[in-house]
Coordinates of N, CA, C and O and ligand atoms in Angstrom, one line a residue:
M987 N 4.5 -9.7 10.9 CA 3.5 -8.8 10.2 C 3.5 -7.5 10.8 O 3.3 -6.5 10.1
V988 N 3.4 -7.5 12.1 CA 3.2 -6.2 12.8 C 4.5 -5.3 12.5 O 4.4 -4.1 12.2
A989 N 5.6 -5.9 12.6 CA 6.9 -5.1 12.3 C 6.9 -4.5 10.9 O 7.2 -3.4 10.6
S990 N 6.4 -5.5 9.9 CA 6.3 -4.9 8.5 C 5.4 -3.9 8.3 O 5.6 -3.0 7.5
K991 N 4.2 -3.9 9.1 CA 3.2 -2.9 9.0 C 3.8 -1.5 9.4 O 3.7 -0.5 8.8
S992 N 4.4 -1.6 10.6 CA 5.0 -0.4 11.1 C 6.2 0.2 10.2 O 6.5 1.5 10.0
A993 N 6.9 -0.7 9.7 CA 8.0 -0.3 8.8 C 7.5 0.4 7.6 O 8.0 1.3 7.1
R994 N 6.4 -0.2 7.0 CA 5.8 0.4 5.8 C 5.3 1.7 6.2 O 5.3 2.8 5.4
E995 N 4.7 1.9 7.4 CA 4.2 3.2 7.8 C 5.2 4.2 7.9 O 5.0 5.3 7.4
R996 N 6.4 3.8 8.4 CA 7.4 4.8 8.5 C 8.0 5.1 7.2 O 8.2 6.4 7.0
K997 N 8.2 4.3 6.3 CA 8.6 4.5 4.9 C 7.7 5.4 4.2 O 8.1 6.4 3.5
A998 N 6.4 5.1 4.3 CA 5.4 6.0 3.6 C 5.3 7.4 4.3 O 5.1 8.3 3.4
A999 N 5.6 7.4 5.6 CA 5.4 8.8 6.2 C 6.6 9.6 5.8 O 6.3 10.9 5.6
V1000 N 7.7 9.1 5.4 CA 8.8 9.8 4.8 C 8.4 10.3 3.5 O 8.7 11.4 3.1
E1001 N 7.9 9.4 2.7 CA 7.6 9.7 1.2 C 6.6 10.7 1.0 O 6.7 11.5 0.1
V1002 N 5.5 10.7 1.8 CA 4.4 11.7 1.6 C 4.9 13.2 1.9 O 4.3 14.1 1.5
G1003 N 5.9 13.3 2.7 CA 6.4 14.6 3.0 C 5.7 15.2 4.2 O 4.8 14.6 4.8
P1004 N 6.1 16.5 4.5 CA 5.6 17.1 5.8 C 4.1 17.5 5.8 O 3.6 17.8 6.9
L1005 N 3.5 17.5 4.7 CA 2.0 18.0 4.7 C 1.0 16.9 4.9 O -0.2 17.2 5.0
A1006 N 1.5 15.7 4.9 CA 0.5 14.6 5.1 C 0.9 13.6 6.3 O 2.0 13.6 6.6
T1007 N -0.2 12.9 6.8 CA 0.2 11.8 7.7 C -0.3 10.5 7.0 O -1.2 10.5 6.3
V1008 N 0.4 9.4 7.4 CA 0.0 8.2 6.9 C -0.4 7.2 8.1 O 0.3 7.2 9.1
K1009 N -1.5 6.4 7.8 CA -1.9 5.4 8.8 C -2.1 4.2 8.1 O -2.8 4.2 7.0
I1010 N -1.6 3.1 8.5 CA -2.0 1.7 7.9 C -2.6 0.9 8.9 O -2.3 0.7 10.0
D1011 N -3.8 0.6 8.5 CA -4.6 -0.3 9.3 C -4.7 -1.8 8.6 O -4.4 -1.9 7.4
L1012 N -5.1 -2.7 9.4 CA -5.3 -4.0 8.8 C -6.9 -4.2 8.6 O -7.6 -4.0 9.6
G1013 N -7.3 -4.4 7.4 CA -8.7 -4.6 7.0 C -9.2 -6.0 7.5 O -8.3 -6.8 8.0
A1014 N -10.5 -6.2 7.4 CA -11.2 -7.5 7.8 C -10.5 -8.6 7.0 O -10.4 -9.7 7.6
D1015 N -10.2 -8.3 5.8 CA -9.6 -9.4 4.9 C -8.1 -9.5 5.1 O -7.4 -10.1 4.3
K1016 N -7.5 -8.8 6.2 CA -6.1 -9.0 6.4 C -5.2 -8.2 5.4 O -4.1 -8.4 5.3
Q1017 N -5.8 -7.4 4.6 CA -5.2 -6.6 3.7 C -4.8 -5.3 4.3 O -5.5 -4.8 5.2
F1018 N -3.7 -4.7 4.0 CA -3.3 -3.4 4.5 C -4.3 -2.3 4.0 O -4.8 -2.4 2.8
L1019 N -4.6 -1.3 4.8 CA -5.6 -0.2 4.4 C -4.8 1.0 4.6 O -4.5 1.3 5.7
Y1020 N -4.4 1.6 3.5 CA -3.6 2.8 3.7 C -4.4 4.1 3.8 O -5.4 4.2 2.9
K1021 N -4.2 4.9 4.6 CA -4.9 6.1 4.7 C -3.9 7.3 4.8 O -3.0 7.4 5.6
I1022 N -4.0 8.2 3.8 CA -3.2 9.4 3.7 C -4.0 10.6 4.0 O -5.1 10.8 3.4
T1023 N -3.6 11.4 4.9 CA -4.5 12.6 5.3 C -3.7 13.8 5.1 O -2.4 13.9 5.6
C1024 N -4.2 14.8 4.5 CA -3.6 16.1 4.3 C -3.7 16.9 5.6 O -4.9 16.9 6.2
T1025 N -2.7 17.4 6.1 CA -2.7 18.1 7.5 C -3.3 19.6 7.4 O -3.6 20.1 8.4
T1026 N -3.4 20.0 6.1 CA -3.9 21.4 6.0 C -5.3 21.7 5.3 O -5.9 22.7 5.5
C1027 N -5.7 20.7 4.5 CA -6.9 20.8 3.7 C -8.1 20.2 4.3 O -7.9 19.2 4.9
T1028 N -9.2 20.9 4.2 CA -10.4 20.3 4.7 C -11.3 20.0 3.4 O -11.4 20.9 2.5
A1029 N -11.9 18.9 3.4 CA -12.8 18.6 2.3 C -14.2 19.0 2.6 O -14.4 20.1 3.3
K1030 N -15.1 18.2 2.3 CA -16.6 18.6 2.7 C -16.8 18.6 4.2 O -16.2 17.8 4.9
G1031 N -17.7 19.6 4.6 CA -17.8 19.7 6.0 C -16.5 20.0 6.7 O -15.8 21.0 6.3
H1032 N -16.2 19.6 7.8 CA -15.1 19.9 8.6 C -14.0 18.8 8.5 O -13.1 18.7 9.4
R1033 N -14.2 17.8 7.7 CA -13.3 16.6 7.7 C -12.1 17.0 6.8 O -12.1 17.7 5.8
K1034 N -10.9 16.4 7.3 CA -9.7 16.7 6.5 C -9.7 15.8 5.2 O -10.3 14.8 5.2
W1035 N -9.0 16.4 4.2 CA -8.9 15.7 2.9 C -8.2 14.4 3.3 O -7.0 14.4 3.9
S1036 N -8.6 13.3 2.8 CA -7.8 12.1 2.9 C -8.2 11.0 1.8 O -9.2 11.2 1.2
T1037 N -7.4 10.1 1.7 CA -7.6 9.1 0.7 C -7.3 7.7 1.3 O -6.4 7.6 2.2
H1038 N -8.2 6.7 1.0 CA -7.9 5.3 1.6 C -7.9 4.4 0.4 O -8.6 4.5 -0.5
R1039 N -6.9 3.5 0.5 CA -6.9 2.5 -0.5 C -6.4 1.2 0.2 O -5.5 1.3 1.1
S1040 N -7.0 0.0 -0.2 CA -6.6 -1.2 0.5 C -5.7 -2.0 -0.4 O -5.9 -1.8 -1.7
G1041 N -5.0 -2.9 0.1 CA -4.2 -3.7 -0.7 C -2.7 -3.6 -0.3 O -2.4 -2.8 0.6
E1042 N -1.9 -4.5 -0.8 CA -0.4 -4.3 -0.3 C 0.3 -3.3 -1.2 O 0.0 -2.2 -1.0
D1043 N 1.2 -3.7 -2.0 CA 1.8 -2.6 -2.8 C 1.0 -1.8 -3.8 O 1.2 -0.6 -3.9
N1044 N -0.1 -2.5 -4.3 CA -1.0 -1.8 -5.1 C -1.9 -0.6 -4.4 O -2.0 0.4 -4.9
G1045 N -2.1 -1.0 -3.2 CA -3.0 -0.1 -2.4 C -2.1 1.2 -2.1 O -2.6 2.2 -2.1
Y1046 N -0.8 0.8 -1.8 CA 0.1 1.9 -1.4 C 0.3 2.8 -2.7 O 0.3 4.1 -2.5
L1047 N 0.5 2.2 -3.8 CA 0.6 3.0 -5.0 C -0.6 3.9 -5.3 O -0.4 5.0 -5.7
A1048 N -1.7 3.2 -5.2 CA -3.0 4.0 -5.5 C -3.3 5.2 -4.6 O -3.7 6.3 -5.0
A1049 N -2.9 4.9 -3.3 CA -3.1 6.1 -2.3 C -2.1 7.1 -2.5 O -2.4 8.3 -2.5
M1050 N -0.9 6.7 -2.7 CA 0.3 7.6 -3.0 C 0.0 8.4 -4.3 O 0.2 9.6 -4.3
D1051 N -0.5 7.8 -5.4 CA -0.9 8.6 -6.6 C -1.8 9.7 -6.3 O -1.7 10.8 -6.7
R1052 N -2.9 9.3 -5.6 CA -3.9 10.3 -5.3 C -3.3 11.5 -4.5 O -3.6 12.6 -4.7
W1053 N -2.5 11.1 -3.5 CA -1.8 12.2 -2.8 C -0.9 13.0 -3.6 O -0.9 14.3 -3.5
I1054 N -0.2 12.4 -4.5 CA 0.7 13.1 -5.4 C -0.1 14.2 -6.2 O 0.3 15.3 -6.4
F1055 N -1.2 13.8 -6.8 CA -2.1 14.6 -7.5 C -2.6 15.7 -6.6 O -2.8 17.0 -7.1
H1056 N -3.0 15.4 -5.4 CA -3.5 16.4 -4.5 C -2.4 17.4 -4.2 O -2.7 18.6 -4.2
L1057 N -1.3 17.0 -4.1 CA -0.1 17.8 -3.6 C 0.1 18.7 -4.9 O 0.4 20.0 -4.6
T1058 N 0.2 18.2 -6.0 CA 0.6 19.2 -7.2 C -0.6 20.2 -7.5 O -0.3 21.2 -7.9
E1059 N -1.9 19.8 -7.2 CA -3.0 20.6 -7.4 C -3.1 21.8 -6.4 O -3.4 22.8 -6.7
K1060 N -3.1 21.3 -5.1 CA -3.3 22.3 -4.1 C -2.1 22.8 -3.3 O -2.3 23.8 -2.7
H1061 N -1.0 22.2 -3.5 CA 0.2 22.6 -2.7 C 1.3 22.8 -3.7 O 2.5 22.2 -3.5
A1062 N 1.1 23.5 -4.8 CA 2.1 23.7 -5.8 C 3.4 24.4 -5.1 O 3.3 25.3 -4.4
G1063 N 4.5 23.8 -5.3 CA 5.8 24.4 -4.8 C 6.2 23.6 -3.5 O 7.3 23.8 -2.9
A1064 N 5.2 22.8 -3.1 CA 5.6 22.0 -1.8 C 6.6 20.9 -2.1 O 6.7 20.5 -3.2
E1065 N 7.4 20.6 -1.1 CA 8.5 19.6 -1.3 C 8.0 18.3 -0.6 O 7.6 18.4 0.5
A1066 N 8.2 17.2 -1.3 CA 7.9 15.9 -0.7 C 8.6 14.8 -1.6 O 8.7 14.9 -2.8
P1067 N 9.2 13.8 -1.0 CA 10.0 12.9 -1.7 C 9.1 12.2 -2.8 O 9.6 11.7 -3.8
C1068 N 7.8 12.0 -2.5 CA 6.9 11.2 -3.4 C 6.8 12.0 -4.7 O 6.4 11.4 -5.8
L1069 N 7.1 13.3 -4.8 CA 7.0 13.9 -6.1 C 7.9 13.4 -7.1 O 7.7 13.7 -8.4
A1070 N 8.9 12.7 -6.6 CA 9.7 12.0 -7.7 C 9.0 11.0 -8.4 O 9.4 10.6 -9.5
Y1071 N 7.8 10.5 -8.0 CA 7.1 9.6 -8.7 C 5.9 10.1 -9.5 O 5.0 9.5 -9.9
L1072 N 5.9 11.5 -9.6 CA 4.8 12.2 -10.3 C 4.7 11.7 -11.7 O 3.6 11.4 -12.2
G1073 N 5.9 11.5 -12.4 CA 5.7 11.0 -13.8 C 5.1 9.6 -13.9 O 4.3 9.3 -14.7
A1074 N 5.5 8.7 -13.0 CA 5.0 7.3 -12.9 C 3.5 7.4 -12.6 O 2.8 6.6 -13.1
A1075 N 3.1 8.3 -11.7 CA 1.6 8.4 -11.3 C 0.8 8.9 -12.4 O -0.2 8.3 -12.6
Q1076 N 1.3 9.8 -13.2 CA 0.7 10.4 -14.4 C 0.5 9.2 -15.5 O -0.5 9.0 -16.1
Q1077 N 1.6 8.4 -15.6 CA 1.5 7.3 -16.5 C 0.5 6.3 -16.1 O -0.3 5.9 -17.0
R1078 N 0.4 6.0 -14.8 CA -0.6 5.0 -14.3 C -2.0 5.5 -14.5 O -3.0 4.8 -15.0
L1079 N -2.2 6.8 -14.3 CA -3.5 7.5 -14.5 C -3.9 7.4 -16.0 O -5.0 7.0 -16.4
H1080 N -2.9 7.6 -16.8 CA -3.2 7.6 -18.2 C -3.6 6.2 -18.7 O -4.5 6.0 -19.4
E1081 N -2.8 5.2 -18.2 CA -3.2 3.8 -18.5 C -4.6 3.4 -18.1 O -5.3 2.8 -18.8
R1082 N -4.9 3.9 -16.9 CA -6.3 3.5 -16.3 C -7.4 4.2 -17.3 O -8.4 3.5 -17.5
R1083 N -7.1 5.4 -17.7 CA -8.1 6.1 -18.5 C -8.2 5.3 -19.8 O -9.4 5.3 -20.4
E1084 N -7.1 4.9 -20.4 CA -7.1 4.2 -21.7 C -8.0 2.9 -21.5 O -8.7 2.6 -22.4
Q1085 N -7.7 2.3 -20.5 CA -8.5 1.0 -20.2 C -10.0 1.3 -20.1 O -10.7 0.5 -20.4
G1086 N -10.2 2.4 -19.5 CA -11.7 2.8 -19.2 C -12.4 3.2 -20.5 O -13.5 2.9 -20.6
T1087 N -11.6 3.7 -21.5 CA -12.4 4.2 -22.6 C -12.2 3.4 -23.9 O -13.0 3.5 -24.8
Q1088 N -11.4 2.4 -23.7 CA -11.3 1.6 -25.0 C -11.8 0.1 -24.6 O -10.9 -0.7 -23.9
P1089 N -12.9 -0.3 -25.0 CA -13.3 -1.7 -24.6 C -12.4 -2.8 -25.4 O -12.0 -2.4 -26.6
S1090 N -11.9 -3.8 -24.7 CA -11.0 -4.6 -25.4 C -11.7 -5.5 -26.5 O -12.9 -5.8 -26.3
Ligands
ZN1491 ZN1 -3.9 19.5 1.1

């Protein structure tokens, strides 16, 4: 498990690109907790912009989606491997919105 956590961390660190850092913690429920931090932006107060999502692959995707949107909004022109997933991230956002506005 430890090896797989650090392997995931290395893979994620490559995908987020040079503007972000990735940290994976193990939550109390033994789920992965993904934290992506922007190295240049500060949010409220003096804290850096960051996003946290828990879960295995779905947590990874959710955190990565938020980072991709942050990157395209605040760092237009920046290069990062994860931008290859921008279309997929927008598609997921669209699906979530549809689910939110249309009661089944
Ligand atoms: Zn930023």
